[in-house]
XYZ file of C-alpha atoms in Angstrom:
786
model
C 5.390 -22.945 -15.003
C 7.250 -19.630 -14.952
C 9.728 -18.317 -12.402
C 9.849 -14.635 -11.584
C 11.998 -12.606 -9.244
C 10.723 -9.592 -7.327
C 10.848 -6.820 -6.033
C 8.809 -5.948 -9.038
C 11.173 -4.662 -11.740
C 14.396 -6.173 -10.441
C 17.492 -4.969 -12.251
C 21.144 -5.936 -12.093
C 21.698 -2.774 -10.102
C 19.125 -3.836 -7.524
C 20.786 -7.240 -7.195
C 23.952 -5.413 -6.220
C 22.089 -3.352 -3.655
C 22.313 -0.092 -5.573
C 20.260 1.883 -8.040
C 21.787 3.100 -11.268
C 21.150 6.674 -12.381
C 17.711 6.916 -13.909
C 17.587 6.652 -17.693
C 16.683 9.635 -19.802
C 13.287 10.839 -18.660
C 10.384 9.100 -20.382
C 7.882 11.240 -18.497
C 6.703 14.037 -20.765
C 4.717 16.821 -19.156
C 3.963 18.348 -22.539
C 2.172 15.355 -24.095
C 0.223 13.532 -21.380
C -2.392 10.927 -22.141
C -5.834 11.615 -20.743
C -7.763 9.083 -18.705
C -11.222 8.377 -20.052
C -13.383 9.850 -17.239
C -15.241 7.585 -14.827
C -18.610 8.930 -15.978
C -17.861 7.745 -19.543
C -17.101 4.127 -18.600
C -19.775 1.603 -17.654
C -18.470 -1.562 -15.975
C -19.886 -5.007 -16.795
C -17.341 -7.425 -15.345
C -17.727 -10.802 -13.590
C -14.930 -9.711 -11.257
C -15.950 -6.108 -10.622
C -19.761 -6.355 -10.726
C -20.177 -8.060 -7.327
C -17.604 -5.731 -5.787
C -19.335 -2.643 -7.133
C -22.691 -4.015 -5.984
C -21.290 -4.652 -2.502
C -19.827 -1.164 -2.566
C -23.125 0.486 -3.454
C -25.119 -1.553 -0.951
C -22.646 -1.939 1.903
C -19.449 0.117 1.690
C -21.178 3.461 1.214
C -23.810 2.646 3.819
C -21.220 1.413 6.326
C -19.174 4.587 5.938
C -22.205 6.868 6.183
C -23.442 5.034 9.259
C -20.090 5.238 10.980
C -19.691 8.916 10.109
C -23.060 9.498 11.728
C -22.629 7.490 14.954
C -19.068 8.728 15.563
C -20.088 12.381 15.322
C -18.213 13.189 12.132
C -21.325 14.577 10.426
C -22.628 16.049 13.666
C -19.449 18.123 13.934
C -20.570 20.137 10.910
C -24.010 20.713 12.421
C -22.441 21.938 15.668
C -19.962 24.173 13.835
C -22.880 25.631 11.831
C -24.827 26.396 14.995
C -27.570 23.963 13.992
C -26.964 21.610 16.923
C -25.595 21.696 20.449
C -22.506 19.801 21.463
C -18.738 19.552 21.262
C -16.351 18.406 18.561
C -16.024 14.631 18.473
C -13.000 12.634 17.341
C -9.653 13.498 15.786
C -8.806 16.869 14.283
C -8.720 15.325 10.803
C -12.131 13.646 10.938
C -13.683 16.088 8.458
C -11.678 14.370 5.730
C -13.592 11.108 6.178
C -16.897 12.841 5.440
C -15.427 14.442 2.325
C -14.056 11.120 1.046
C -17.421 9.449 1.565
C -19.086 12.185 -0.496
C -16.483 11.669 -3.215
C -17.263 7.948 -3.158
C -20.969 8.696 -3.383
C -20.275 10.843 -6.435
C -18.565 7.991 -8.285
C -21.354 5.640 -7.206
C -24.020 8.013 -8.548
C -22.172 8.250 -11.853
C -22.586 4.511 -12.253
C -26.156 4.358 -10.953
C -28.210 7.428 -10.053
C -29.808 6.707 -6.662
C -32.170 9.515 -5.622
C -32.193 8.490 -1.957
C -28.397 8.362 -1.750
C -28.093 11.659 -3.610
C -30.557 13.292 -1.203
C -28.482 12.147 1.789
C -25.349 13.551 0.197
C -27.097 16.861 -0.521
C -28.159 17.119 3.120
C -24.586 16.604 4.315
C -23.349 19.152 1.783
C -25.860 21.633 3.174
C -24.352 21.161 6.651
C -20.831 21.544 5.276
C -21.814 24.794 3.587
C -23.409 26.083 6.783
C -20.268 25.292 8.789
C -18.071 27.418 6.519
C -16.914 30.645 8.157
C -17.578 34.069 6.560
C -13.952 34.338 5.401
C -14.150 30.937 3.665
C -12.327 28.959 6.360
C -13.728 25.478 6.959
C -12.537 22.980 9.568
C -14.841 21.831 12.344
C -12.072 20.995 14.824
C -10.424 24.408 14.757
C -13.771 26.214 14.571
C -15.061 24.430 17.675
C -11.937 23.624 19.709
C -9.036 25.920 18.843
C -10.285 28.876 16.810
C -7.247 30.880 17.857
C -4.901 28.240 16.378
C -6.015 28.384 12.752
C -3.036 27.757 10.431
C -0.591 27.592 13.359
C 0.075 23.842 13.420
C 0.758 23.185 9.766
C 3.005 20.178 10.428
C 0.393 18.165 12.324
C -2.881 20.101 12.178
C -4.193 18.506 8.940
C -6.088 21.655 7.909
C -4.656 21.617 4.389
C -5.138 17.844 4.191
C -8.841 18.142 5.049
C -9.225 21.038 2.616
C -7.741 18.938 -0.154
C -10.226 16.124 0.373
C -13.075 18.660 0.333
C -11.859 19.915 -3.049
C -11.622 16.395 -4.493
C -15.134 15.606 -3.265
C -16.508 18.846 -4.660
C -15.060 18.276 -8.124
C -16.252 14.652 -8.237
C -19.761 15.550 -7.069
C -20.002 18.322 -9.659
C -18.817 15.991 -12.425
C -21.233 13.237 -11.393
C -24.348 15.320 -10.703
C -23.801 18.761 -12.243
C -24.479 20.351 -8.844
C -22.192 23.263 -7.907
C -23.042 23.809 -4.236
C -20.085 21.893 -2.800
C -17.839 23.157 -5.591
C -18.576 26.735 -4.547
C -17.780 25.861 -0.920
C -14.463 24.407 -2.086
C -13.681 27.516 -4.139
C -14.363 29.813 -1.185
C -12.032 27.720 0.975
C -9.377 27.668 -1.763
C -9.657 31.449 -2.066
C -9.179 31.767 1.698
C -6.099 29.518 1.583
C -4.746 31.511 -1.356
C -5.191 34.719 0.644
C -3.320 33.138 3.569
C -0.432 31.281 1.880
C 1.980 32.309 -0.824
C 4.850 34.663 -1.599
C 4.683 37.672 0.703
C 2.137 35.842 2.881
C 2.504 32.716 5.010
C 5.327 30.646 3.549
C 4.714 27.025 4.480
C 3.602 23.728 2.993
C 1.340 20.861 3.958
C 2.291 18.495 6.766
C 0.221 15.735 5.179
C 0.252 16.125 1.398
C -3.089 16.154 -0.429
C -3.854 19.826 -1.029
C -1.437 19.902 -3.970
C -3.205 17.374 -6.191
C -6.616 18.646 -5.069
C -5.882 22.232 -6.092
C -4.964 21.022 -9.577
C -8.292 19.169 -9.787
C -10.064 22.338 -8.696
C -8.128 24.339 -11.300
C -9.123 21.917 -14.049
C -12.783 22.101 -13.015
C -12.920 25.907 -12.718
C -10.040 27.108 -14.934
C -8.957 29.487 -12.152
C -5.168 29.878 -12.579
C -4.605 30.945 -8.956
C -5.456 27.435 -7.769
C -2.756 25.966 -9.978
C -0.258 28.595 -8.842
C -1.052 27.830 -5.198
C -0.480 24.108 -5.797
C 2.880 24.910 -7.377
C 3.760 27.150 -4.422
C 3.106 24.371 -1.894
C 5.337 22.013 -3.878
C 8.103 24.541 -4.507
C 8.556 25.517 -0.827
C 8.676 21.912 0.414
C 12.150 21.085 1.679
C 13.330 24.709 1.411
C 15.198 25.284 4.669
C 16.136 28.772 3.454
C 12.454 29.756 3.492
C 10.869 27.952 6.450
C 11.424 25.409 9.259
C 11.251 21.884 7.828
C 9.041 19.000 8.956
C 11.686 16.364 8.123
C 11.794 13.055 6.256
C 8.533 11.781 7.747
C 6.674 14.375 5.654
C 9.102 14.316 2.677
C 10.154 17.785 3.795
C 13.905 17.209 4.214
C 15.029 18.319 0.742
C 13.500 20.353 -2.081
C 11.315 18.025 -4.123
C 13.540 18.351 -7.195
C 16.492 17.025 -5.172
C 14.780 13.976 -3.646
C 15.911 10.677 -5.172
C 14.812 8.010 -2.659
C 11.443 7.559 -1.035
C 11.383 8.246 2.714
C 8.908 8.708 5.522
C 5.168 8.186 5.704
C 4.032 6.110 2.723
C 0.641 7.730 2.078
C 2.038 11.249 2.296
C 4.786 10.344 -0.164
C 2.318 8.953 -2.716
C 0.084 12.014 -2.496
C 3.120 14.283 -2.920
C 4.244 12.451 -6.051
C 0.691 12.651 -7.448
C 0.684 16.403 -6.817
C 4.080 16.829 -8.486
C 2.867 15.045 -11.613
C -0.381 17.010 -11.698
C 1.401 20.349 -11.413
C 3.988 19.283 -13.986
C 1.351 18.175 -16.505
C -0.634 21.385 -16.030
C 2.406 23.689 -16.307
C 4.755 21.653 -18.558
C 7.344 21.906 -15.754
C 9.632 19.037 -16.711
C 11.943 19.708 -13.732
C 9.373 18.238 -11.343
C 9.618 14.901 -13.134
C 13.396 14.525 -13.322
C 13.785 12.347 -10.220
C 10.396 10.620 -10.109
C 11.648 7.702 -12.214
C 14.516 7.106 -9.793
C 12.140 7.301 -6.834
C 9.879 4.826 -8.644
C 12.823 2.456 -9.051
C 13.665 2.795 -5.360
C 10.127 1.776 -4.421
C 9.431 -0.980 -6.936
C 12.880 -2.593 -6.844
C 13.662 -2.286 -3.130
C 10.651 -1.313 -1.007
C 7.486 -2.857 -2.461
C 5.813 -6.108 -1.488
C 4.819 -8.667 -4.105
C 1.204 -7.675 -3.329
C 1.850 -4.040 -4.244
C 1.823 -3.091 -0.565
C 4.222 -0.351 0.498
C 5.336 1.109 3.809
C 6.684 -1.876 5.730
C 7.037 -0.230 9.142
C 4.302 0.557 11.616
C 6.519 2.901 13.631
C 6.355 5.575 10.920
C 3.584 4.066 8.771
C 6.097 4.122 6.004
C 9.460 3.300 4.512
C 12.666 2.160 6.167
C 15.824 0.774 4.579
C 15.892 -1.033 1.216
C 14.698 -4.669 1.250
C 13.156 -4.364 4.727
C 9.998 -6.306 3.857
C 8.897 -8.415 6.837
C 5.825 -10.568 6.304
C 4.121 -10.983 9.689
C 4.954 -7.419 10.721
C 4.166 -5.846 7.338
C 2.262 -2.587 7.782
C 1.302 -2.060 4.123
C -1.534 0.340 4.868
C -4.560 0.132 2.600
C -4.326 3.887 1.987
C -0.721 3.432 0.852
C -1.759 0.869 -1.780
C -4.425 3.299 -2.977
C -1.804 6.046 -3.107
C 0.563 3.800 -5.074
C -2.231 3.054 -7.554
C -3.085 6.749 -7.944
C 0.566 7.675 -8.517
C 1.324 4.891 -11.000
C -1.777 5.709 -13.006
C -0.461 9.254 -13.328
C 3.044 7.980 -14.200
C 1.489 5.901 -16.976
C -0.478 8.838 -18.353
C 2.691 10.923 -18.611
C 4.710 8.200 -20.313
C 2.520 5.641 -22.044
C 4.823 3.053 -20.474
C 3.106 -0.166 -19.460
C 5.457 -0.768 -16.518
C 3.535 1.831 -14.535
C 0.206 0.243 -15.456
C 1.656 -3.075 -14.281
C 2.288 -1.638 -10.812
C -1.165 -0.040 -10.825
C -2.644 -3.447 -11.611
C -0.540 -5.213 -8.979
C -1.666 -2.798 -6.282
C -5.353 -2.813 -7.246
C -5.855 -6.582 -7.517
C -3.842 -7.469 -4.429
C -2.780 -5.020 -1.721
C -5.701 -2.630 -2.275
C -8.679 -4.977 -2.558
C -7.417 -6.988 0.415
C -8.350 -3.909 2.448
C -12.101 -4.544 2.098
C -14.198 -7.654 2.660
C -16.193 -9.255 -0.127
C -19.326 -8.076 1.698
C -18.022 -4.506 1.410
C -18.593 -3.544 5.048
C -15.425 -4.661 6.881
C -11.921 -3.317 6.437
C -8.233 -3.868 7.016
C -6.038 -0.917 7.958
C -2.849 -2.935 7.500
C -2.280 -5.812 5.089
C 0.316 -8.306 6.366
C 1.688 -11.087 4.194
C 1.487 -13.638 6.994
C -0.760 -14.098 9.996
C -1.042 -16.402 12.979
C -4.794 -15.909 13.058
C -4.936 -12.619 14.945
C -6.076 -10.569 11.969
C -9.638 -9.893 10.908
C -11.354 -7.023 9.161
C -13.428 -4.690 11.312
C -16.348 -2.338 10.578
C -14.450 0.881 11.377
C -11.418 2.489 12.954
C -11.049 5.519 15.207
C -8.642 6.770 12.538
C -10.829 5.809 9.578
C -8.767 6.959 6.615
C -8.698 3.496 5.037
C -12.438 2.695 4.897
C -13.195 6.154 3.551
C -10.404 5.835 1.001
C -11.764 2.495 -0.198
C -15.214 4.032 -0.531
C -13.897 6.556 -3.052
C -11.432 4.397 -4.991
C -13.448 1.273 -5.834
C -16.362 2.993 -7.639
C -13.914 5.098 -9.670
C -12.167 2.014 -11.076
C -13.615 2.671 -14.536
C -11.297 5.667 -14.872
C -8.377 3.213 -14.905
C -9.697 1.249 -17.886
C -8.767 3.449 -20.872
C -6.736 6.472 -21.872
C -6.669 8.593 -24.976
C -3.700 10.205 -26.696
C -3.127 12.279 -29.798
C -3.167 9.348 -32.186
C -5.239 6.674 -30.511
C -6.828 4.897 -27.569
C -4.982 2.915 -24.883
C -6.193 0.047 -22.745
C -4.963 0.271 -19.149
C -6.721 -2.190 -16.809
C -8.666 -4.904 -18.596
C -12.274 -5.294 -17.440
C -15.640 -5.907 -19.033
C -16.918 -2.432 -19.888
C -18.437 -0.026 -22.361
C -16.640 3.286 -22.851
C -17.399 6.421 -24.840
C -14.081 7.901 -25.966
C -13.551 11.260 -27.640
C -10.523 11.187 -29.974
C -10.288 14.568 -31.641
C -13.501 14.979 -33.623
C -14.189 11.243 -33.577
C -16.460 9.497 -31.031
C -15.437 5.900 -30.369
C -17.474 3.324 -28.491
C -15.386 0.501 -27.006
C -17.160 -2.624 -25.773
C -14.898 -5.010 -23.875
C -15.881 -8.534 -22.856
C -13.592 -10.556 -20.613
C -13.422 -12.699 -17.496
C -10.168 -11.011 -16.533
C -8.318 -11.477 -14.166
C -9.372 -15.151 -14.046
C -8.967 -15.576 -17.805
C -6.665 -13.829 -20.277
C -9.133 -13.796 -23.157
C -10.193 -10.242 -24.078
C -12.608 -9.250 -26.835
C -12.814 -5.571 -27.772
C -15.419 -4.207 -30.185
C -14.409 -0.879 -31.769
C -17.215 1.361 -33.012
C -15.925 4.723 -34.302
C -18.071 7.559 -35.594
C -16.961 8.478 -38.158
C -14.787 5.573 -39.224
C -11.135 6.293 -39.897
C -7.520 5.616 -39.089
C -6.153 5.677 -35.554
C -4.148 3.445 -33.231
C -5.463 1.016 -30.646
C -2.804 0.347 -28.009
C -3.209 -2.978 -26.198
C -1.317 -3.503 -22.957
C 0.758 -6.662 -22.675
C 1.403 -7.066 -18.931
C 4.929 -7.804 -17.720
C 3.744 -11.081 -16.184
C 2.834 -12.349 -19.689
C 6.117 -13.863 -20.882
C 4.654 -16.648 -23.014
C 3.524 -15.903 -26.587
C 0.168 -14.142 -26.757
C -2.293 -14.302 -29.628
C -4.008 -11.517 -31.489
C -6.854 -11.513 -34.030
C -8.848 -8.828 -35.816
C -12.323 -9.660 -37.120
C -11.649 -13.344 -36.549
C -8.407 -13.460 -38.508
C -5.239 -14.299 -36.597
C -2.509 -11.711 -37.128
C 1.164 -11.573 -36.307
C 1.383 -9.260 -33.270
C 3.394 -6.080 -33.745
C 6.493 -5.752 -31.542
C 5.838 -5.046 -27.869
C 7.168 -1.585 -27.073
C 7.150 -0.378 -23.478
C 4.465 -2.904 -22.603
C 2.142 -2.197 -25.547
C 1.353 -3.402 -29.042
C -0.072 -0.809 -31.413
C -2.750 -1.733 -33.940
C -2.796 1.092 -36.503
C -5.475 0.679 -39.147
C -8.621 2.099 -40.662
C -11.327 1.260 -38.092
C -15.020 0.982 -38.847
C -18.059 0.119 -36.782
C -18.230 -3.585 -35.888
C -14.479 -4.235 -35.930
C -13.548 -6.729 -33.221
C -10.136 -7.378 -31.690
C -9.332 -10.556 -29.782
C -6.345 -10.707 -27.432
C -5.412 -13.914 -25.601
C -2.909 -13.603 -22.755
C -1.743 -16.978 -21.403
C -1.980 -17.279 -17.620
C 0.226 -20.101 -16.330
C 0.884 -20.475 -12.619
C 4.121 -18.671 -11.753
C 6.604 -19.279 -8.969
C 7.821 -15.904 -7.710
C 11.116 -15.386 -5.883
C 12.216 -12.365 -3.902
C 15.514 -10.577 -4.223
C 17.943 -12.463 -1.916
C 18.461 -9.248 0.032
C 14.893 -9.608 1.342
C 15.989 -11.801 4.220
C 12.465 -12.672 5.284
C 11.915 -14.540 1.994
C 15.198 -16.400 1.540
C 14.339 -20.004 0.709
C 10.687 -19.130 0.083
C 8.402 -18.921 -2.923
C 5.141 -17.119 -3.690
C 2.540 -18.151 -6.255
C 0.918 -15.908 -8.848
C -1.257 -16.247 -11.911
C -1.984 -13.319 -14.190
C -2.071 -10.201 -12.008
C -3.222 -12.165 -8.941
C -0.929 -13.028 -6.027
C -1.973 -16.047 -3.981
C -1.846 -17.115 -0.361
C -2.710 -20.137 1.753
C -5.078 -19.765 4.669
C -6.233 -22.017 7.458
C -9.829 -22.175 6.252
C -8.577 -24.658 3.628
C -5.959 -26.324 5.875
C -7.424 -26.896 9.360
C -4.087 -28.002 10.849
C -2.442 -24.743 9.804
C -0.456 -23.419 6.855
C 2.822 -22.435 8.512
C 3.787 -26.116 8.723
C 3.660 -26.465 4.930
C 6.518 -26.366 2.426
C 6.248 -26.352 -1.376
C 9.046 -28.276 -3.106
C 10.455 -26.753 -6.272
C 9.280 -29.665 -8.395
C 5.683 -29.657 -7.110
C 3.092 -29.841 -9.895
C 0.564 -26.982 -9.787
C -2.800 -26.495 -11.494
C -5.263 -23.622 -11.678
C -8.968 -24.399 -11.216
C -11.957 -22.035 -11.303
C -14.304 -22.466 -8.303
C -17.550 -20.653 -8.992
C -19.012 -21.142 -5.496
C -15.916 -20.124 -3.539
C -15.363 -16.498 -2.466
C -17.736 -15.113 -5.133
C -15.953 -17.162 -7.794
C -12.158 -17.420 -7.906
C -9.381 -19.328 -9.598
C -7.510 -21.383 -7.004
C -4.121 -23.070 -7.308
C -3.843 -26.677 -6.179
C -0.996 -29.087 -5.787
C 0.869 -31.284 -3.324
C 2.933 -29.829 -0.504
C 4.839 -31.415 2.355
C 3.778 -30.836 5.955
C 6.190 -30.746 8.882
C 4.967 -33.226 11.499
C 7.939 -33.228 13.865
C 11.720 -33.068 14.265
C 14.195 -35.703 15.341
C 16.534 -35.116 18.271
C 19.122 -33.973 15.749
C 16.663 -31.453 14.273
C 15.901 -33.381 11.092
C 12.412 -32.555 9.783
C 9.789 -35.288 9.656
C 7.221 -34.731 6.911
C 4.229 -36.106 5.086
C 2.768 -35.282 1.683
C -0.507 -33.308 1.789
C -2.710 -31.570 -0.805
C -2.924 -27.784 -0.655
C -5.065 -25.019 -2.102
C -4.030 -21.373 -2.605
C -6.583 -18.572 -2.915
C -6.194 -14.984 -4.176
C -4.550 -12.867 -1.488
C -7.190 -10.169 -1.887
C -9.856 -12.616 -0.649
C -8.156 -13.908 2.501
C -9.845 -13.555 5.920
C -13.352 -13.663 4.426
C -14.031 -17.035 6.106
C -12.990 -16.239 9.662
C -9.694 -15.955 11.470
C -6.829 -18.307 10.837
C -3.240 -18.638 9.769
C -2.214 -17.185 6.399
C 1.033 -17.087 4.416
C 1.998 -15.639 1.039
C 5.614 -16.835 1.059
C 5.947 -20.615 1.412
C 9.226 -22.310 2.349
C 10.531 -24.658 -0.302
C 12.204 -26.798 2.366
C 10.476 -28.190 5.464
C 13.460 -26.962 7.512
C 11.917 -23.486 7.292
C 8.414 -24.665 8.167
C 6.949 -24.376 11.659
C 5.434 -27.030 13.859
C 1.901 -26.300 15.043
C 2.067 -24.347 18.284
C 5.465 -22.808 17.571
C 5.422 -19.076 18.118
C 7.739 -16.455 16.702
C 9.100 -15.311 13.362
C 11.231 -17.297 10.937
C 14.394 -15.485 9.792
C 16.187 -17.966 7.577
C 16.660 -21.105 9.669
C 16.231 -19.151 12.910
C 12.953 -19.079 14.782
C 12.925 -15.794 16.693
C 10.441 -15.449 19.526
C 10.014 -13.567 22.758
C 7.920 -12.685 25.784
C 6.361 -9.700 24.031
C 6.867 -7.434 21.010
C 5.188 -4.125 20.311
C 2.804 -4.693 17.353
C 4.389 -1.878 15.339
C 7.889 -3.349 15.817
C 9.209 -6.721 14.700
C 11.204 -9.641 16.063
C 12.828 -9.921 12.640
C 14.870 -6.807 13.463
C 17.012 -8.847 15.869
C 18.560 -10.887 13.066
C 18.186 -8.702 9.971
C 21.901 -7.896 9.777
C 21.356 -4.128 9.611
C 23.895 -2.222 11.707
C 22.500 0.764 13.627
C 24.019 4.227 13.528
C 23.250 4.666 17.237
C 20.997 3.330 19.964
C 18.483 6.021 19.013
C 18.422 5.032 15.324
C 14.778 5.325 14.212
C 15.581 4.728 10.558
C 15.663 0.941 10.712
C 13.501 -1.860 12.101
C 13.610 -2.560 15.820
C 12.248 -4.924 18.440
C 10.825 -3.379 21.621
C 8.923 -4.698 24.619
C 6.746 -1.579 24.656
C 4.447 -0.999 26.481
C 5.756 -3.349 29.193
C 7.616 -1.293 31.804
C 9.937 -2.371 34.607
C 9.330 -6.065 33.902
C 11.421 -9.135 33.171
C 11.322 -9.914 29.447
C 13.168 -12.142 26.992
C 13.875 -12.973 23.379
C 15.235 -16.253 22.031
C 16.806 -17.829 18.963
C 15.723 -21.400 18.203
C 18.053 -23.134 15.738
C 16.944 -25.702 13.186
C 19.711 -28.021 14.453
C 21.900 -28.014 17.561
C 24.629 -25.388 17.402
C 27.719 -24.751 19.461
C 27.831 -21.104 20.530
C 30.299 -19.180 22.698
C 29.836 -15.478 21.983
C 27.086 -12.974 21.342
C 26.680 -9.225 20.985
C 23.617 -7.039 21.529
C 22.911 -3.482 20.377
C 20.366 -1.831 22.663
C 17.602 0.534 21.571
C 17.236 3.723 23.626
C 15.000 6.627 22.589
C 15.757 9.017 25.454
C 14.292 12.418 24.676
C 11.669 10.947 22.357
C 10.059 7.950 24.023
C 10.113 5.651 27.035
C 12.544 2.914 25.949
C 15.834 2.685 27.855
C 18.753 0.282 28.034
C 17.794 -2.484 30.506
C 18.972 -2.424 34.090
C 20.587 -5.849 33.582
C 20.576 -8.900 31.321
C 21.844 -12.461 31.037
C 22.020 -15.397 28.618
C 20.504 -18.836 29.103
C 20.773 -21.955 26.976
C 18.336 -24.808 26.681
C 19.612 -28.115 27.995
C 16.904 -30.648 27.157
C 13.820 -29.121 28.756
C 15.756 -27.002 31.264
C 17.093 -23.462 30.920
C 20.602 -22.900 32.297
C 22.643 -19.693 32.529
C 25.788 -19.626 30.409
C 29.133 -19.565 32.223
C 30.920 -16.321 31.396
C 34.611 -16.337 30.624
C 36.925 -14.563 33.066
C 36.663 -10.773 32.817
C 33.502 -11.058 30.678
C 30.498 -8.975 31.677
C 27.008 -8.205 30.443
C 27.385 -4.707 28.978
C 24.745 -2.018 29.050
C 26.460 0.665 26.966
C 24.651 2.768 24.368
C 25.649 3.294 20.753
C 27.697 0.117 20.327
C 27.521 -3.652 20.428
C 27.839 -5.135 23.900
C 29.792 -8.363 23.396
C 30.085 -11.210 25.859
C 32.038 -14.491 25.655
C 31.125 -17.624 27.558
C 32.013 -21.284 27.854
C 30.832 -23.044 24.658
C 27.425 -24.718 24.821
C 25.715 -26.945 22.271
C 22.013 -26.190 22.154
C 18.922 -25.829 20.010
C 17.927 -22.537 21.679
C 19.542 -19.471 23.250
C 17.627 -16.938 25.339
C 18.472 -13.325 26.199
C 16.694 -12.246 29.389
C 16.475 -8.641 30.627
C 15.338 -6.692 33.680
C 13.829 -3.459 32.416
C 14.434 -0.246 34.301
C 11.601 0.794 36.640
C 8.904 2.718 34.777
C 10.658 2.192 31.440
C 10.454 -0.246 28.570
C 13.327 -1.335 26.358
C 14.322 -2.833 23.053
C 17.015 -4.303 20.816
C 18.204 -3.214 17.390
C 20.456 -6.207 16.645
C 21.465 -9.453 18.409
C 24.377 -11.361 16.923
C 25.276 -14.897 17.967
C 28.469 -16.701 17.024
């Protein structure tokens, strides 16, 4: 059994809470690898086949159906004058239709479906008809605010929608050879180029996407102006000397070449970094890559979940401070995991470094696939790492970016299987497949057979035409720390040294050569950096690239009462009839059954079963945890509500779903009462009511002083410092007010801690009770108890 520490690539610098200067750049814009295109890879994988089948039969259909009944497709008909009506939905809804068409394109590349292609062609005809004579295309602004075209760049999503149209157009052209949508995209790109640029409108996208899409359009058409426009949008971002800035939320606070830490909205950040890499690789602009490695370190060492989820906060759908990784309140948007996968694939292609492919793999097999049900027709928007049973996937969302992002990513998974460089072929994600690879003048067929990720055995047949010498680079994932085995044509060989996550087999290859790679997959105990307070004293389980969780479907009495001792024996077992066939982890845990009057835990031994995190919530609602306490002192009794922070159980009368009770005891000191850059607890949207929060201690404690830092967003929201507050302590089953010391008072000052001393009490629980101001809500940034 192996023990690992995460965040993912933890370094000594991260343990000290800092990041060292990035090493000399390994990213080389002048010598990128090329992904083997999706249309040249045919998948035949026990893991991916049922998911691709569900995608073709359910995910595409579910997205098309929802786009129809919610008016997204109808908007194009109305804008084209082919139907009566008004615009329906959000101003960015066009993007969902474009992403569905992109997903259809990848699906058609794998299996040409005439009926599905006909439906796509009909939608494309409507899109073309809705385009204005000058090339402009956006149904919201055409139908609702025609006078406001290009006036709300920060929040209007016009460039974002245009980018998704361009991606769809390129994919549909590559999959079908049809140019109709590609010509629509070019006319829109020409219109944008006539509107934006030096000497024209100087601005950038509020929601990044146009940048990477313009590079795709450039590569498909070889029109240099599209590449130059992409570079323009990137170069003017963060340039306060040229334009008003959108701020950190949109990564528009500094020029991109000066940004060193990830901030703001997680999806926007990932799309920006993808665009920077694409422009750099197309222009050999090495300056765009200088800080991306440091940003990557910031994310993977300090701001990424073990599942590959990113963007812990719901308040900004993005990043906060380092190591702020709550489990129950994790936002971890499905789109953000997709964005992380897209970016790390690009980072790998520019470097040939397996550490980026490792993050790609982590995101895909965990935090990304958890966003869609095994049936393919229900979706998660957020992906928490713990649940009390309130979470379940749904068919659609009013803001449907995640389902439509899933519909385009899953069928394109073949493009993440292989890459080709100047001297050879690289494996990226292992999966059963057949690929046609062009290496110079040589055509190479690769046939891979494997039951990955359930089994580490991989067989790769290499069939070059003509035969000759080249390198085959095999990825050795970072999770594989035990000796692996390698054979060629049935003969065991001593593996070459692992360099940057790869072994290179350089030899004269001929048709029929077969390589066998065996990667051992023991169960691993994973530990978080101790600065992730939510996971102190807790362990997660992993095997191969798969992260595991426990859910109530296997433990009817609940999973939050369980603890996994450090010496527990664990075994991996394949269950063919469970969740479409998965490897589960089994062992013996201890269950908390009660506590003595002194707070001592009372336990019993119970069997447990862990399932892959990506498959949770496919058997109904119920409790779920990824991080298990190793001591029953951190476990919860059935019926207990709240959030565990170390040995504290924090609970309250109400907490806004996008905020977190963990903020009360996370030890992060605010800059002011209006500090939006760190986690918070608010009672929003309760107004003018009596509310409370409480700390329940594992054992009785004697307390005599506390301090509270109020949240107040005057000028931005409706949270104010409460009208009044008081402290109560639990005496047996009764709540009693504390007795304040002389001259002590309950303070209601902003921008500082309000301390109060009282006569010592010995208790298992302390409650802070507030009276909110009439018509206002309130919140707390930090509550300290001595």
